[in-house]
Amino acid sequence: MTSYAKDTGSEFPSVSSYRDLKVQESPGYWAMVRKRILRDPVTLISAAILLVIILSAILAPVLAPYDPYVGNIMTRMKPVGFEGHLLGTDETGRDMLSRLLFGGRLSLIAGVVPVSIALLIGGSLGITAGFFGGLVNTVIMRVTDVFYAFPSILLAIAICGMLGTGLFNTLLSLTLVFIPPIVRISESVTTQVRNLDFVEAARASGAGSFALMRYQVLPNVLAPILVYTTSLVSLSIILAAGLSFLGLGVSAPAAEWGLMLNSLRQMIYIDPVLAALPGVLIFATSMCFNLISDGLRSAMDVRLKV
Amino acid sequence: MKHDIIAEPGILEVSNLHVAFGRPKDRVSVVNGVDFSLAKGEVLGILGESGSGKSVMLRSLMGLFPRRTHVTGHVRLAGQDLLAMDKKTLRNIRGRDVSMIFQEPMTSFDPVFTVGRQITETIRRHDGVSEQDAQARALELFELVAIPSAKSRLTNYPHEMSGGMRQRVMIALALACRPKVLLADEPTTALDVTVQIQILLLLRELQREMGMSVVFVTHDIGVAAEVADRIGVMYAGRFAELAPTRAAILTPRHPYTRGLLAATIHGQQRGDHIETIPGAPPNLAHLPTGCAFAPRCGRSVAACTEKMPEMTVFGKTHMARCYNPEPSQI
Amino acid sequence: MIGQVPTTGADRMQRILADARDRGGPGQPMLILKDIKRHFPIRKGVMNRTVGHVQAVDGVSLTVMKGEILGVVGESGCGKSTLSRLMMRLVEPDTGEMIFDGDLVDDKVGLTTRRLRRQMQMVFQDSFSSLNPRMPIEETIAFAPMMNGSSRSDAIAAARALLDQVGLSAAMFARRYPHELSGGQRQRVNIARALAVNPRVVILDEAVSALDKSVEAQVLQLLIRLQEEMDLTYVFVSHDLNVVRYISDRIAVMYLGRIVETGSVDEIWDNPRHPYTQALLASIPSLDPDRRTMAAPIYGDPPNPINPPSGCRFRTRCPFAETCCEMHDPAAVTLPGSSAHAVSCHMENEASGHSRVGTNARIAEVTQ
Ligand SMILES: Nc1ncnc2c1ncn2[C@@H]1O[C@H](COP(=O)(O)OP(=O)(O)OP(=O)(O)O)[C@@H](O)[C@H]1O
Ligand SMILES: Nc1ncnc2c1ncn2[C@@H]1O[C@H](COP(=O)(O)OP(=O)(O)OP(=O)(O)O)[C@@H](O)[C@H]1O
Ligand SMILES: [Mg+2]
Ligand SMILES: [Mg+2]
């Protein structure tokens, strides 16, 4: 079966002569996105700050001047800049800087891991629901709606309370919390793309469901879903911190920003700067994720021509 | 209708109007030096392709600009410069002395109020009359724009009306305070042909009765020919040609006008040759020096790519920006 | 409406019949629609209850001859796009049947949708949303052939050849993305995409409506050239009568989901019989400042397709409407002396009881 254009003879060269045609490469979509991001100072600065936070969390064992779990009764609650302790010490005399560095590890894990797993599960469910529509859609979306009815913080508390404390349970409960909103977004984005004319046109070209999904729908839905998911990371960090703060997340000696915020609570009158430090980091990290998400969103909007 | 457009100062005088958007380093010049004078009772049709700056130009005649807009030039309405006015005076003038009809009437109404309420509010704000008088006037306006069963229609919400009806209400709203100048931005483009002709005839009739001046923007030559006394052809933010309707259509002098007329499909049959204009309109961020149409023009000469030609006057009322105009008889 | 005069010249018909895929022979229309209906349910509320139906296409019968260009005109919302999608089977009809070159289109007993779409393609109304924003245009064009078994390198080479044929230099444009093209260029890509499977019929849904006047003429000439070179059959859907007149051999006039009149371009233009056709023609702006339109041919807006008028759908705006128009749907009547001019109006039907039967009533007489 020959299913390409006829050689019309006269005016145009034959099809085979196009095999080795030198074509001008177009910078393409992602190059444009990159160019736009490079021109967006807010996103760039957020990314730089976030990079510093991530690197210092990874390099915590190297960077930390003290053991984060060993305190010294003699040097309790010393202010910022106290000899040898750059950021002071906490209520049991442990070095704040070291604890904040190590705490970043748990907080970042709590931010990224549940959202990533939820993205895999929720994204697949949502895209499936949007792509196939009909009964599949109804079943998936109605089940999602049930979970969606609760505010996320309540849901997290409820699940965590049921499962018990500990890092694994925190991650599990947060994952469950983030699946419904991701399903929602994925479903609505997919439904939208699915009804665009180019998908119809591809369907009219005889493509099966798999090819439609792989070549037409997926490349167009992944980006917006990813952007939305990035903005959830900040929420996840805050929720994890909140759970620890309430005593439902990771427990006592562990260094985690939310937990630190909780145990430094009593010090707010003695040394407010010290007590606020973990909070500032939680805020900064989640803010960075949010700003990056916003920057990506506007950089990826094709209709905003350069 | 004949107007001596050059001698008498018109009701609306626009001179050297420039509008640009964006920061200096990525500036997009959308309007690049527009001059015209609109006589009392005259209908000026502005014709141009998508992106030629018609809407931006029309909005600047009401002093409507988005943020980060760079404007120079003068827009004088009955002698007063709109661009030099403070916000409050401008707001008072809008709707009273000059008002506007938009392409998509749905977006210019408030969906939560009935159309009658929106009209009476406008009348009361500008004329300060009683609620009763305003309602009577609204009913009168509805009858004026030929809305059947006007009284019950006043209680409709915008979404309850068809496109043609909404456009009539839009016109009623624009005429509520008997403006001196009416600006119409493609008021019939979204409508069906059988409805379009009704609206065009209505506008023509109201304009004649009220002695209004109208600036009518469209991309359809046929529509311009139906309503305009004079036609200005816009290309890349400038008038390429400005001439009485008859002359603009029958003896265009600018190659772009002629090309546009030749490429317009109207009455040709299968097999008739249609001359097309090669290429596409220029990118406003990188306008060529010289005439913006030169790269697509079959009559361009060396001078065209060097310097923008000035408006040349042919006869009393016919002008075109061209170094090598079409002969006066085709 | 079967048995029409072919509008295609003998040479061209020879070439069309030489196509290995031709089955029906010269007398067999390329496409026949018989009483096709499609009503969209309107759902409301949490229970998704159906509260009504949009009668988008309501009993359309239509014949497309081999090698001709059939123009379909009508106002916004009259069902033109739905009709196009029905022909492509992107929307399934509620009732009615479609016959493609003699074969019933039916996935069980006849020509399958998949095989139909190898012979029939469509160009969509919106040039932007009909191209995948994440795909270089050559891959968009090559997509269909690849889905139908061509190798990637064959399909890409053919796509590039097609780009040159539609007037876009392959060397410059092949790897570009839709957002890097102008409206006219995107529509050329859409045309190339439709041609990539080497179809026999192309449905063009408002293919030039969104384009600027100077570009519109370029694309129309391209379409005409391709039709002649590739011996295609077109169904050209548009709301612009001038454009339809220029490109078509025959015209079908649509109003609220039904065809009200069909005939050759000349017959429709010189002797429009349905009052709606007459109104449409009289509504075209004149382009002659000395002969401006003085009176609107008809008043009011088209009614809502959710609750269309009973009987003849045009009766609410028709100056000649009588009780019979309200009571009965007018059937299509072929005018005597012409084999291809058919009108669905009671005034053309002896048996209808309309007082103006046979008077050749003109809307212009009423509006003057
Ligand atoms: N607020 C804005 N910021 C930047 N660019 C703008 C803005 N508004 C309009 N433009 C640009 O100005 C140019 C002219 O726009 P305008 O709306 O006046 O065109 P137009 O002639 O009315 O076209 P159309 O027929 O499509 O309505 C376009 O290229 C548009 O992208
Ligand atoms: N999938 C759908 N579901 C519900 N209603 C629909 C659907 N598709 C079309 N319609 C309705 O059917 C009617 C006909 O639509 P269609 O798009 O076929 O009109 P059209 O003649 O192409 O109009 P236009 O000139 O505006 O493109 C409209 O009232 C529209 O709202
Ligand atoms: Mg505009
Ligand atoms: Mg349509």
Tab-separated table of N, CA and C and ligand atoms in Angstrom, chain C residues 40-41 54 56 74-83 125 205-206 239 305, ligand 2:
chain	number	residue	atom	x	y	z
C	40	PHE	N	-27.616	16.374	19.464
C	40	PHE	CA	-26.774	16.296	20.662
C	40	PHE	C	-27.630	16.501	21.897
C	41	PRO	N	-27.551	15.575	22.852
C	41	PRO	CA	-28.317	15.785	24.084
C	41	PRO	C	-27.732	16.943	24.895
C	54	VAL	N	-29.971	19.425	20.904
C	54	VAL	CA	-29.614	20.357	19.844
C	54	VAL	C	-29.749	19.599	18.545
C	56	ALA	N	-28.569	19.439	15.640
C	56	ALA	CA	-27.474	19.999	14.839
C	56	ALA	C	-27.607	19.639	13.359
C	74	GLY	N	-24.046	28.180	4.866
C	74	GLY	CA	-25.077	28.324	5.878
C	74	GLY	C	-24.542	29.198	6.974
C	75	GLU	N	-25.447	29.666	7.832
C	75	GLU	CA	-25.020	30.592	8.859
C	75	GLU	C	-24.497	29.849	10.072
C	76	SER	N	-23.891	30.610	10.969
C	76	SER	CA	-23.273	30.030	12.147
C	76	SER	C	-24.265	29.167	12.934
C	77	GLY	N	-23.837	27.991	13.308
C	77	GLY	CA	-24.670	27.119	14.126
C	77	GLY	C	-25.674	26.298	13.344
C	78	CYS	N	-25.647	26.357	12.007
C	78	CYS	CA	-26.643	25.600	11.253
C	78	CYS	C	-26.232	24.147	11.084
C	79	GLY	N	-25.051	23.785	11.577
C	79	GLY	CA	-24.666	22.377	11.559
C	79	GLY	C	-23.639	22.015	10.503
C	80	LYS	N	-22.957	22.985	9.940
C	80	LYS	CA	-21.982	22.699	8.894
C	80	LYS	C	-20.829	21.842	9.417
C	81	SER	N	-20.270	22.242	10.576
C	81	SER	CA	-19.150	21.469	11.113
C	81	SER	C	-19.604	20.082	11.531
C	82	THR	N	-20.782	19.986	12.105
C	82	THR	CA	-21.286	18.678	12.502
C	82	THR	C	-21.460	17.797	11.270
C	83	LEU	N	-21.956	18.365	10.195
C	83	LEU	CA	-22.115	17.595	8.959
C	83	LEU	C	-20.749	17.100	8.466
C	125	GLN	N	-11.582	23.765	10.888
C	125	GLN	CA	-11.878	25.194	10.890
C	125	GLN	C	-10.772	26.029	11.541
C	205	ASP	N	-13.550	22.317	6.125
C	205	ASP	CA	-14.511	23.001	6.997
C	205	ASP	C	-14.007	24.418	7.274
C	206	GLU	N	-14.579	25.399	6.633
C	206	GLU	CA	-14.178	26.804	6.809
C	206	GLU	C	-12.655	26.935	6.713
C	239	HIS	N	-19.197	29.878	5.373
C	239	HIS	CA	-20.339	30.782	5.521
C	239	HIS	C	-20.211	31.941	4.537
C	305	PRO	N	-31.322	26.170	17.558
C	305	PRO	CA	-31.477	24.785	17.091
C	305	PRO	C	-31.962	23.827	18.182
D	2	LIG	N1	-20.502	17.955	20.617
D	2	LIG	C1	-21.581	18.772	20.699
D	2	LIG	N2	-22.393	18.703	21.775
D	2	LIG	C2	-23.470	19.504	21.860
D	2	LIG	N3	-23.851	20.395	20.939
D	2	LIG	C3	-23.092	20.508	19.842
D	2	LIG	C4	-21.908	19.711	19.665
D	2	LIG	N4	-21.341	20.049	18.483
D	2	LIG	C5	-22.119	21.025	17.959
D	2	LIG	N5	-23.173	21.301	18.765
D	2	LIG	C6	-24.251	22.273	18.492
D	2	LIG	O1	-24.802	21.959	17.255
D	2	LIG	C7	-25.106	23.144	16.522
D	2	LIG	C8	-24.413	23.110	15.177
D	2	LIG	O2	-23.001	23.221	15.398
D	2	LIG	P1	-21.928	23.275	14.232
D	2	LIG	O3	-20.613	23.456	14.866
D	2	LIG	O4	-22.111	22.101	13.363
D	2	LIG	O5	-22.349	24.590	13.463
D	2	LIG	P2	-21.613	25.324	12.274
D	2	LIG	O6	-22.601	25.477	11.201
D	2	LIG	O7	-20.328	24.672	11.966
D	2	LIG	O8	-21.348	26.756	12.920
D	2	LIG	P3	-20.112	27.734	12.735
D	2	LIG	O9	-20.358	28.478	11.467
D	2	LIG	O10	-20.257	28.621	13.936
D	2	LIG	O11	-18.863	26.929	12.738
D	2	LIG	C9	-24.684	24.301	17.391
D	2	LIG	O12	-25.821	24.815	18.039
D	2	LIG	C10	-23.750	23.688	18.377
D	2	LIG	O13	-23.814	24.370	19.596
